[in-house]
Amino acid sequence: MNAIQKLGLGLFFAALLIFTASLGLSEHKISPENIQIENEYHAAAFFAAADKLGIADKTYKGNVGFISDVKACLKEAQTGLNLMVEKEGLPEGVSEWDFKIGDWKIKDYVPAAVRSSASGLVPERKGLFLFLTFGLAILGGLLYILPKFRELPGIKHNNIYHRSLTRGLKWNARTLALSLTIIGVLVYGLYYMSGQWIWSLATALVAGIIIALVLFYRGEKDRSPAKSAGPGLMGWFGIVTGLYLIGFYILLYWKPEYITNWVLMVDPVSEKLSGNPASRWFLYGLMYTCIVIVMGIRMIAKYRHNRYQMIRTGSVMFFQTGFAFLLPEILVRLNQPWYDFKNIWPLNYTFFFDWNIKQLIESGGLGIFMLVWGIVLIVIAIPVITYLYGKRWYCSWVCGCGGLAETMGDPYRQLSDKSLRAWQYERYIIHGVLAFSVIMTILVLYSYFTGSTRLGFLDSNQVRTWYGFLIGSAFAGVVGTGFYPLMGNRVWCRFGCPLAALLGLMQRFQSRFRITVNGGQCISCGNCSTYCEMGIDVRHYAQRGQDIVRSSCVGCGVCSAVCPRGVLRLENASADVGTRTDQLRTIHISESEVKLLS
Amino acid sequence: MHIAIIGNGISGVTAARQIRKLSNHKISLISSESEHFFSRTALMYVYMGHMRWEDIKPYEDWFWDKNGIDIIQDHVESISPQDHQLILAKAGALSYDKLIIACGSKSNKFGWPGEDLKKVHGLYHKQDLEAMEKYSDGLQRAVVVGGGLIGIEMAEMFHSRHIPVTMLVREQSYWDNILPAEESQMISDHIKDHHIDLRLGVNLGEIIDDGKGNACGVTIKETGERIDCGFVGLTAGVSPNVDFVRESGIEIGRGIKVNQYLETSASDVYAIGDCAEQIEPRPGRRPIEAIWYTGRMMGETVAYNICGKPVAYDPGIWFNSAKFVDIEYQVYGDVLARAPEEHVSLVWQHPTEDKLVRIVYHRNHGQIIGFNLFGVRYRHEVCEKWLRDKAHIEEVLQDLSLANFDPEFYKEYETDIIKLYNQQTGSSLSLRKKRSLNQVLRFLTKAQA
């Protein structure tokens, strides 16, 4: 590492520190000038409650105390209004919903209050902090990455397992992390579903069934020990990174009020693009895009001897920047619906939600086109392109999740679990999620067309809320990205993504895509398996000279890139795929060639 | 029937797996080196931090039990073929019905002064890797003696940890007893590009003792120059690890002598892999070929022989591969460092990058003889078919795209290679086909008919 790279790392960590610290660098005050509540009953009740609690006109340093007081105050106001209705009834001509403060309304009021009341360092110097965080981080990242272009081209995996950031977890620590995460999600799910325990219970039940199926039905209990995640190795820096990412996603999805300062910071960018102040999703999109671009440059530097990797990385950078980030913001500026043209159902699980369909139809010509486009992608693009090129056309060339995994996630690809046991889990879980997403969508569409939210014992609103929480947020975000340094960069794509499952089924049964093996040249070294982010034991096939057709393969091409003997090649051709994949090929002697000597 | 296999390297393990596929015989796999099979060629990647130890094990640990292959972690002290018995260091006597010796090689030592000091190791066994790991802490310089495939691996290993390395190579250019001049030069340059201190045309004088039994430096025989170092790697080739077999009465040359069915002079005893020496090697082949691929082929062959389907060992057309730091190398057929008069070479080299293709053919009748490939990947099956069919050089060149195995979007150089041939011979050939797997498969199946 040269001095410029050290400076780059220094700048990056400084930016990260400022970014983290900036969460606390604002002041808030509870006063009618700072907190606008349009509903007059709610406003009156709120400020009355503030007086009662003695927090009116109080100034807070940082937003934590403020948020808890505002919440308490809103609760107080809610109780007050409820009592009023009980005692005096509703005022003339006002509906109960307008008068009372619903629980969901509190969830809306809190972030709005934090935003509108914010003053102090970050809220008043958005541009400066944008530079000190995003600016410095990008600059630092580039200073660290760009000198890599001067290194000799070739595979750059030296010391990956010696680094605390990238060496992964001990097997038992990983099990602990997974168990705690699952329990945490299910417990938080109780709160998220307002105490309706059936959703967490049903999920726990399904998880139990899957574990039992894998261990007993698939016989994994007898295949022990399963290939471990690395005894004796423990990367503390990786664990801290994982926790930071997990924390980020928890705040982003479920406690957005606490990251208001981050959202405020990116206001200037949002205003330039769409004309609107930033939302947390804009913040997320901007971060995501910056990371994909900077880490994409790193990926290109790392694989600049490999044109497949360079072009593919360029593609994910383009689709993230153009399709996922800029185009939707420009559409908003033109008063059109926010729409990501490359996001396909069922990954884009809200596509068939009533509000989305309604919004698209109401937006006229372009909206209708978007609706039709989304359906055409599902019905025509997915089968046709997947037939021609395999699921890689989407998963490692276009998709945003794939884009992040292939850029920011590249340093962690070796941490995916290659055991047969992991594969068994993978198949049950990912197809389970696919089934869940299909059932959820059918229910939602049923409600859309019939107007009734109930079908049998299921309530489509609750099903979709739970799906959004469990799959859309917890799995795709918290686990999907938070687990990069713990279980590899494709945890979501491998175990959870319903679109990947769908594309995978087509790839497995009806596609020209496969990886061919170069005769008998394999030396079983295991670089291919180690660096397969989808946890495919590529070597298992390569050492038998057997072509590889696997539903999970996203065609990133890294197995082929890291092979020291040039044994693997990604191909689009269906000829002889049956004999070259199904049959267990021996390298040297096949049964038919054995001649019995007389 | 109880089949005992000495050695759990690629040869022994392939034999065990194939026997299991063909039969229900009891199989014992004996090794004191490691509990489970690992890929010897991947040892370097563990040191370099590309992989963990468990990643270089091709099969999960439960595999052996599941497949009824008994693992015995023990050291074989001696063999008595008359009694069908092995003597193990820990467990004592073990009877067998058939014995497969697949005990591999050991690193060569040529009687250099100091060669048995501590901190002097080859790179072959798991224990060598452990020693390198152990002595790397605070290591200021390592010296690698010998310029073959293992030597460059060892140099690359130290280099990956930013430990300065000096390579002492006897030849005038890297591996020039195997590689033709252009290739050898390219690799020599590449080694230097990585700032590895490559000393050509020098021999090891002695390894210097620090007074405590550790190596602390070497001298160069020719110049007397002393190089201080904390580790000496001996990588001047390997030879069969057969000392423990000597007293068994089994016939031994440099290796354990075997006939074409891989049978030794003792009944029910077979030898395969690095330790086997063919009594009658196939034309053009060496009696001992200590490489991964032949070990695997012998493993398969011996399994068929033991399971009652006698088949002669046929290594087929020579192929091998390696990687010289960043440059991949594949060879198919005969490409000799000092080619006979009738071998003509078409050598194409990339003007700026480390890529080279050498196609060797016969001067008189144009038959294809061999391919040397550096930084370019060719299909094994296609090249093998051309070689087997003794295809004409011009046929090969016109269909050269069939052989291209580089990843998608890579620049294809077949046209350049043909242009070069046309320039050199005054022909006017051009490519007949585009790169396509379907075409390749059609071409290959045509061969079988």
mmCIF file with all atom_site columns, C-alpha atoms in Angstrom, chain A residues 4 32 66 234 291 293 332 338 345 539 597:
data_model
loop_
_atom_site.group_PDB
_atom_site.id
_atom_site.type_symbol
_atom_site.label_atom_id
_atom_site.label_alt_id
_atom_site.label_comp_id
_atom_site.label_asym_id
_atom_site.label_entity_id
_atom_site.label_seq_id
_atom_site.pdbx_PDB_ins_code
_atom_site.Cartn_x
_atom_site.Cartn_y
_atom_site.Cartn_z
_atom_site.occupancy
_atom_site.B_iso_or_equiv
_atom_site.pdbx_formal_charge
_atom_site.auth_seq_id
_atom_site.auth_comp_id
_atom_site.auth_asym_id
_atom_site.auth_atom_id
_atom_site.pdbx_PDB_model_num
ATOM 1  C CA . ILE A 1 4   ? -1.683  7.782   -1.650  1.00 0.00 ? 4   ILE A CA 1
ATOM 2  C CA . PRO A 1 32  ? -45.509 25.305  16.467  1.00 0.00 ? 32  PRO A CA 1
ATOM 3  C CA . PHE A 1 66  ? -36.389 14.586  20.934  1.00 0.00 ? 66  PHE A CA 1
ATOM 4  C CA . MET A 1 234 ? -12.426 -15.019 12.799  1.00 0.00 ? 234 MET A CA 1
ATOM 5  C CA . ILE A 1 291 ? -20.917 2.591   -3.910  1.00 0.00 ? 291 ILE A CA 1
ATOM 6  C CA . ILE A 1 293 ? -19.640 3.175   -9.136  1.00 0.00 ? 293 ILE A CA 1
ATOM 7  C CA . VAL A 1 332 ? -40.511 12.527  -11.085 1.00 0.00 ? 332 VAL A CA 1
ATOM 8  C CA . TRP A 1 338 ? -41.072 6.995   -10.066 1.00 0.00 ? 338 TRP A CA 1
ATOM 9  C CA . TRP A 1 345 ? -41.672 -8.744  -10.411 1.00 0.00 ? 345 TRP A CA 1
ATOM 10 C CA . ARG A 1 539 ? -14.791 -28.091 -8.531  1.00 0.00 ? 539 ARG A CA 1
ATOM 11 C CA . LEU A 1 597 ? -8.364  -58.412 -22.879 1.00 0.00 ? 597 LEU A CA 1
#
